[in-house]
Short mmCIF file of C-alpha atoms in Angstrom, two decimals:
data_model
loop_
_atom_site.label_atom_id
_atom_site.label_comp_id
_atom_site.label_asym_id
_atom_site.label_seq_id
_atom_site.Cartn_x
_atom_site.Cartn_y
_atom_site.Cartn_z
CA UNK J 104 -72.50 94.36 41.15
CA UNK J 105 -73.16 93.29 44.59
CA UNK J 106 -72.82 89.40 45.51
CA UNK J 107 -75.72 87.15 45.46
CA UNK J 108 -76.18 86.26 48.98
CA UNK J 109 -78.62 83.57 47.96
CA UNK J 110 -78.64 79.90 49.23
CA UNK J 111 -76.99 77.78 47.12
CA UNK J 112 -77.76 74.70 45.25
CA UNK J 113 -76.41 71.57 42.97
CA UNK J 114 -78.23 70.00 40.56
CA UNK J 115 -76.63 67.00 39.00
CA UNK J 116 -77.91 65.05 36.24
CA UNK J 117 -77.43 61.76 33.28
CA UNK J 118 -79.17 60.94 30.74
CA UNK J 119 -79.20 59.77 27.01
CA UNK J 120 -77.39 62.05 25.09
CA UNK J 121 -79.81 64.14 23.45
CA UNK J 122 -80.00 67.69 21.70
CA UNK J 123 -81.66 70.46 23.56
CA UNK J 124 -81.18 69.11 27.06
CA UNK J 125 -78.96 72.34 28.48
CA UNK J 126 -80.66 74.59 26.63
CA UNK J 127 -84.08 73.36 28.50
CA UNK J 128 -82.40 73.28 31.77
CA UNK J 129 -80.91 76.37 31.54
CA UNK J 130 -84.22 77.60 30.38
CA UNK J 131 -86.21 76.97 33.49
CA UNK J 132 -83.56 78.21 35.78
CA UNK J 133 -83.44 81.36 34.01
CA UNK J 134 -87.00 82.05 34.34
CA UNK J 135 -87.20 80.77 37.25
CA UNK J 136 -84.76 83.47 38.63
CA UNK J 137 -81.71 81.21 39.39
CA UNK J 138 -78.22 82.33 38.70
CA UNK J 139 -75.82 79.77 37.59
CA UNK J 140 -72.20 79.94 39.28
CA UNK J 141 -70.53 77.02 38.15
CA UNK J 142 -71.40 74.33 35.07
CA UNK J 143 -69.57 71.27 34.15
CA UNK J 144 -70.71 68.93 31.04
CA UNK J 145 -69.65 65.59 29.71
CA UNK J 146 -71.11 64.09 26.65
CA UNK J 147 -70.19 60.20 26.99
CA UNK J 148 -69.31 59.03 22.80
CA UNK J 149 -69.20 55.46 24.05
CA UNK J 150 -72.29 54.99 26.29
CA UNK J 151 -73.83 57.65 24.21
CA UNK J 152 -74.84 58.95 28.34
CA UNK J 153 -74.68 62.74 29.00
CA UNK J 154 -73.68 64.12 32.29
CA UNK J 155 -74.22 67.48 33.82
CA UNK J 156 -73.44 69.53 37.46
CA UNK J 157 -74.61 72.98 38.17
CA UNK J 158 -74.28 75.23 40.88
CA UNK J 159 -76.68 77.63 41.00
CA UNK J 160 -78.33 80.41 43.62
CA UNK J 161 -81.81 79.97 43.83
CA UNK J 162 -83.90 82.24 46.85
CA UNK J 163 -85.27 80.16 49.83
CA UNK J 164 -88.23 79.92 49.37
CA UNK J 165 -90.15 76.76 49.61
CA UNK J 166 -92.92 77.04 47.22
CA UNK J 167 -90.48 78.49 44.52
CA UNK J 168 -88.08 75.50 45.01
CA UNK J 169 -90.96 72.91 45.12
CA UNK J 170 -91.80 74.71 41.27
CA UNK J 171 -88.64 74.59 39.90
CA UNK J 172 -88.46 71.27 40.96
CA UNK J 173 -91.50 70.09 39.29
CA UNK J 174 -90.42 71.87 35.98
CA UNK J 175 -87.40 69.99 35.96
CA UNK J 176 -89.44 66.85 36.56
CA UNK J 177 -90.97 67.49 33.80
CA UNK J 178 -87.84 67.90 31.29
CA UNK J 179 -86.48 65.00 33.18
CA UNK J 180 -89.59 62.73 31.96
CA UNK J 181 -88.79 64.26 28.31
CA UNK J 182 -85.31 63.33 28.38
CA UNK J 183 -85.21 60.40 30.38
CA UNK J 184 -82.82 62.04 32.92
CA UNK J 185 -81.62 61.03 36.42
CA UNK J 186 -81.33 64.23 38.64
CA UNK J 187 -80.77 65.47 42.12
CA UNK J 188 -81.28 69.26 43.47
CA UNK J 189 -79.17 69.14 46.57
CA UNK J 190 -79.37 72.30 48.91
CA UNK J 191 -75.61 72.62 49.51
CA UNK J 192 -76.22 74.04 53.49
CA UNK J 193 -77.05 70.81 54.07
CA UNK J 194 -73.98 68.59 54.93
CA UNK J 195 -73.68 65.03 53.43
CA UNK J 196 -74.27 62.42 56.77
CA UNK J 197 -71.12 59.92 56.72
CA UNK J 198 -70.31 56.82 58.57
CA UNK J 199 -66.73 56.08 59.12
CA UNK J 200 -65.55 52.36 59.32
CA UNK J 201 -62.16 51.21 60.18
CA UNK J 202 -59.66 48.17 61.65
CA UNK J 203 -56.38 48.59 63.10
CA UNK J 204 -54.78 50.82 60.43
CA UNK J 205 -56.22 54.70 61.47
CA UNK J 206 -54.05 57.13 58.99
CA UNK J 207 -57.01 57.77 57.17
CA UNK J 208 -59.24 57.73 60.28
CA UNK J 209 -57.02 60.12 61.49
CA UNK J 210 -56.83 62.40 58.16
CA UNK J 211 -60.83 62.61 57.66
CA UNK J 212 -61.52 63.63 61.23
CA UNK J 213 -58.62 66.83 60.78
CA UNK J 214 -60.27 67.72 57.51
CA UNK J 215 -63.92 67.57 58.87
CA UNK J 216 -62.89 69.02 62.50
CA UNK J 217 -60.98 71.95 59.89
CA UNK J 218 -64.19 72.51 57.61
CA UNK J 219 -62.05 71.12 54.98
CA UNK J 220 -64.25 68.43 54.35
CA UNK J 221 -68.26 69.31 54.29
CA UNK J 222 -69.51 66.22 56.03
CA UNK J 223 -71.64 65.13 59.30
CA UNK J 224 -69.72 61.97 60.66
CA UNK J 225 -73.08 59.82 61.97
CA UNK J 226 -70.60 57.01 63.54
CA UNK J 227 -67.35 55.32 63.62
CA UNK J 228 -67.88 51.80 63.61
CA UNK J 229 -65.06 49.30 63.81
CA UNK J 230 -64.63 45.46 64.40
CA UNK J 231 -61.97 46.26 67.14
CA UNK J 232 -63.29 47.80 70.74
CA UNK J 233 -62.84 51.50 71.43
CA UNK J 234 -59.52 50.98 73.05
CA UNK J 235 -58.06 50.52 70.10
CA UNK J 236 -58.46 53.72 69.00
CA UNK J 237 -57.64 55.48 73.18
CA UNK J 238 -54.76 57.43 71.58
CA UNK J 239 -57.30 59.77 69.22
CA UNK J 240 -59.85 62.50 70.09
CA UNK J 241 -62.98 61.17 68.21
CA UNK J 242 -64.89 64.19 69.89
CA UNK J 243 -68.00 63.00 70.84
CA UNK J 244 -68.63 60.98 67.46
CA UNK J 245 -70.65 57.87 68.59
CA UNK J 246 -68.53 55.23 68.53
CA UNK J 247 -69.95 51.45 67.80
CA UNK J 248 -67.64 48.43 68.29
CA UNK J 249 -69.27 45.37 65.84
CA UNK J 250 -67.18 42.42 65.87
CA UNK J 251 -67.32 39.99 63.12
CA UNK J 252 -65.93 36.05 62.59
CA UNK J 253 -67.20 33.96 59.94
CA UNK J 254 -69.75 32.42 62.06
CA UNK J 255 -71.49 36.27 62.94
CA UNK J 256 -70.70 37.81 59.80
CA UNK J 257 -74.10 38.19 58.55
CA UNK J 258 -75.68 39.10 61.95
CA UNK J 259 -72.97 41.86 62.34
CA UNK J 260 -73.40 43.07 59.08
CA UNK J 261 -77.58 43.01 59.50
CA UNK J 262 -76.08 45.02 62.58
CA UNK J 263 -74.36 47.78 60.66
CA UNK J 264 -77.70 47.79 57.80
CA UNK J 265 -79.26 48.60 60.95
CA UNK J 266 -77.20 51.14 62.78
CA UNK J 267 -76.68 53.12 59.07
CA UNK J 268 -80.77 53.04 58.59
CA UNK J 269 -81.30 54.60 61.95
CA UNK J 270 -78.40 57.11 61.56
CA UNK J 271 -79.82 57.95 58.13
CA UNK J 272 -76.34 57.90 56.76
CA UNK J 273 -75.88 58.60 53.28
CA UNK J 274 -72.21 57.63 52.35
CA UNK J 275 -70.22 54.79 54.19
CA UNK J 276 -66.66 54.90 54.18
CA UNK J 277 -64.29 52.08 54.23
CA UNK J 278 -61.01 54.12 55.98
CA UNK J 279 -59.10 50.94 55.97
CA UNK J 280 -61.73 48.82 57.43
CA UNK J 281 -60.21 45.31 56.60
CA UNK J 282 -63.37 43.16 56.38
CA UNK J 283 -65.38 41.79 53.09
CA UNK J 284 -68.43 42.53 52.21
CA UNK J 285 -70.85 40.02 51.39
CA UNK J 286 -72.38 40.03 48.08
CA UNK J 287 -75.87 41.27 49.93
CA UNK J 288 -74.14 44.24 51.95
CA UNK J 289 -72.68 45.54 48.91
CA UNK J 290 -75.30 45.21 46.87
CA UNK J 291 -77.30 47.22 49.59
CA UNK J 292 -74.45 49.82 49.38
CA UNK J 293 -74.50 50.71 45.79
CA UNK J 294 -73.23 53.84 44.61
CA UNK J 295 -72.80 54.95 48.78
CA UNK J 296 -69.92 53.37 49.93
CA UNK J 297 -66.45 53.82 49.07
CA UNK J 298 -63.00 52.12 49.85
CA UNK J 299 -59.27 52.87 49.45
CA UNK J 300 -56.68 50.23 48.84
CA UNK J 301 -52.82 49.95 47.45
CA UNK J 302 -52.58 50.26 43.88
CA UNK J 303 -49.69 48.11 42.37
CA UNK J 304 -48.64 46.93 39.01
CA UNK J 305 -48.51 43.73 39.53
CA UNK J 306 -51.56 43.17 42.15
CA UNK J 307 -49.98 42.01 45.27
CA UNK J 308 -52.90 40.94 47.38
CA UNK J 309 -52.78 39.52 51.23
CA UNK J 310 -50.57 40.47 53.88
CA UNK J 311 -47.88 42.99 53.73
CA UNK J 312 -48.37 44.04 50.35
CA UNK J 313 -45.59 46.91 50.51
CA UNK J 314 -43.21 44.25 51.60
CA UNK J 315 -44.17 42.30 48.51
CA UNK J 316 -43.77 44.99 46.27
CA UNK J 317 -40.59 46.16 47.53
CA UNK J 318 -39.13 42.52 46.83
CA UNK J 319 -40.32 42.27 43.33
CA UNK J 320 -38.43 46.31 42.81
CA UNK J 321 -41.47 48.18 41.97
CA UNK J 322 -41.26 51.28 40.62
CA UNK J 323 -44.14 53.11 41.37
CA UNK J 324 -46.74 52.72 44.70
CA UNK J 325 -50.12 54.41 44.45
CA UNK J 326 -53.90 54.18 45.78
CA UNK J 327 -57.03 53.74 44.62
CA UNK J 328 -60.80 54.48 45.79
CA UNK J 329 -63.80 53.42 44.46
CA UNK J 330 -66.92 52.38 44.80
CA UNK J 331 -67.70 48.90 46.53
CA UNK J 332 -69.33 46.15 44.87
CA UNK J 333 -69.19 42.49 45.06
CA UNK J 334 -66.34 42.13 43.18
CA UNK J 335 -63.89 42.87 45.64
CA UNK J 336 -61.74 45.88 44.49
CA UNK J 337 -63.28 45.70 41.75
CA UNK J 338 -65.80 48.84 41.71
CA UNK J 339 -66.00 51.73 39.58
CA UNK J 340 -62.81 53.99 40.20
CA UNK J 341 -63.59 57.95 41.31
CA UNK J 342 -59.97 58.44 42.58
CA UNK J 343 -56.09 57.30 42.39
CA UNK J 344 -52.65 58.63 43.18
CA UNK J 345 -49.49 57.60 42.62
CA UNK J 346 -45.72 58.08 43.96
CA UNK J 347 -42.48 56.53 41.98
CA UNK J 348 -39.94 54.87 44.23
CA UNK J 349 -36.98 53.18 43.93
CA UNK J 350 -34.18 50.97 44.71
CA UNK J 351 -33.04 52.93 47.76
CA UNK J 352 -36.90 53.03 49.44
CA UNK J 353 -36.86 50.25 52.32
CA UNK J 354 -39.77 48.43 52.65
CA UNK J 355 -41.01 50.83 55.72
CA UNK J 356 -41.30 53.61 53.48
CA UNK J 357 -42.69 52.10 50.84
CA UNK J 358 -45.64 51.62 53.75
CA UNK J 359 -44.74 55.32 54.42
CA UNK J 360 -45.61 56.93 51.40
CA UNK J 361 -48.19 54.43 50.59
CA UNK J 362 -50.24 55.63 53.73
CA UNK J 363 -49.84 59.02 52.58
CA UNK J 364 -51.23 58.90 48.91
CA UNK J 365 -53.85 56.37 50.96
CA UNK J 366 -55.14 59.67 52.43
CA UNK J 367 -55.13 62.23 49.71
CA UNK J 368 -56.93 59.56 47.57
CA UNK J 369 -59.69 59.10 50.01
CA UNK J 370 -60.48 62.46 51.35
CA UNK J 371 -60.54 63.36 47.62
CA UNK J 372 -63.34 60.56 46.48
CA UNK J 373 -64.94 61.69 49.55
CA UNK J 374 -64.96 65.29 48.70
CA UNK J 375 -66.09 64.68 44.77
CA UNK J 376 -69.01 62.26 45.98
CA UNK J 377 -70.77 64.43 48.51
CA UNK J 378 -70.58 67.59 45.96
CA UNK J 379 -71.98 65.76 43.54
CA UNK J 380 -69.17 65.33 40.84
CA UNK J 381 -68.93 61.38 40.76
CA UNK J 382 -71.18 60.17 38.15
CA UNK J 383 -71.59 56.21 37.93
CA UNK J 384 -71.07 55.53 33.67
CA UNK J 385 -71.28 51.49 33.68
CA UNK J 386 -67.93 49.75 35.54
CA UNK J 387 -66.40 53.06 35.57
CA UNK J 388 -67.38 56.89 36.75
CA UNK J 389 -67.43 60.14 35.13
CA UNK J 390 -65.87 62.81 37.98
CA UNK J 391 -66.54 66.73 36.74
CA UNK J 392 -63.82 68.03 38.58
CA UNK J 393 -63.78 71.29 39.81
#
């Protein structure tokens, strides 16, 4: 059987938990002449939500596509579904933000410069000036400097509402950008912007928190990303890692491994979001993994 040289799309879709909803689906992209390469389902006992992602080959053709669309509009409206059909040649537009701390900075730009990570990078914006970051090859990604104090906070962030309308950026990325959010901003940013932090049992919030967690003897270091909201750290969770330490670990590895599970994390929640496999289920996420 030869391979189907087809373009390729992802459909991803919740909705109440009801019988007959992959049967319909399926249905229509059967007889609509789509072959289905990949299908992950979750049916939600709790929230009583179901969630679905399918990869399927579908011809280019623009009047077929605008059909199949409307057919699933229609099964959507019987089901009360959310849904996307995302052409997957189309790369997810991201907008990189960052501080002083560029590991993960650093890490994303390999992975996207490697095709290891399907994105467009629209802009790197940071509070600190380019020279900050003289020591890295950004190669040619606009770069916009937006500093921030109390007093211009919500001018600078009006500023960056701005500069990610115009870029028509889809995800923003906190890559260690060490600034708050107002409650406005991430409001605005629901669902499309994502941050990585230190994970620790006990929190240990503020400055150095490797230090502080290698006084108390923890036993395990880890990250977490997830999606911003207004309670800070707070958002639903699409990704974590962990690493267990001990005793002999000074604090400067502690930092050491922490920046390295930092950067798996990230380019991980990254990678599920823009294919479509993080699914917002309340305060927390459904992720169809691949």
């Amino acid at each position: 059987m030869r391979p189907d040289t087809r373009p390729s799309f992802i459909l991803a879709l919740s909705s109440p938990n009801r019988r007959g909803i992959v049967a319909a689906i399926t249905a229509i992209l059967c007889e609509d002449e789509g072959d289905i390469t990949e299908a992950h389902q979750y049916g939600d006992e709790q929230t009583d939500r179901f969630f679905m992602r399918i990869v399927f080959s579908f011809d280019d053709h623009a009047a077929k596509l605008e059909r199949l669309k409307q057919r699933l509009a229609d099964v959507a409206g019987r089901f009360g579904m959310e849904w996307t059909v995302d052409d997957r040649r189309h790369k997810h537009r991201v907008m990189l933000l960052v501080s002083k701390f560029d590991h993960c900075l650093v890490d994303l730009l390999y992975r996207w410069r490697t095709g290891e990570l399907p994105v467009e990078i629209t802009a790197i914006v940071s509070n600190h000036p380019l020279q900050t970051f003289a020591h890295l090859e950004l190669a040619g990604i606009p770069f916009h400097h937006l500093p921030v104090t109390a007093a211009t906070k919500a001018a600078q962030e009006e500023g960056l509402r701005e500069l990610i309308d115009q870029t028509s950026t889809q995800l923003v990325v906190l890559a260690r950008y060490m600034q708050v959010f107002s409650d406005e901003m991430s409001a605005a940013l629901s669902g499309r912007c994502i941050n990585i932090h230190h994970s620790f049992l006990p929190g240990f919030k503020g400055a150095k928190p490797y230090h502080q967690a290698h006084e108390r003897g923890v036993k395990l270091i880890g990250a977490t990303a997830h999606y911003v909201t207004g309670d800070l750290d707070e958002g639903p969770i699409i990704e974590q890692g962990v690493e267990r330490i001990s005793h002999i670990d000074t604090a400067d590895e502690l930092v050491r491994k922490g920046r390295d599970i930092e950067r798996w994390v990230l380019a991980r929640a990254i990678r599920n979001h823009v294919e479509h496999r993080v699914f917002l289920n309340g305060k927390t996420t459904v992720v169809l993994q691949d």
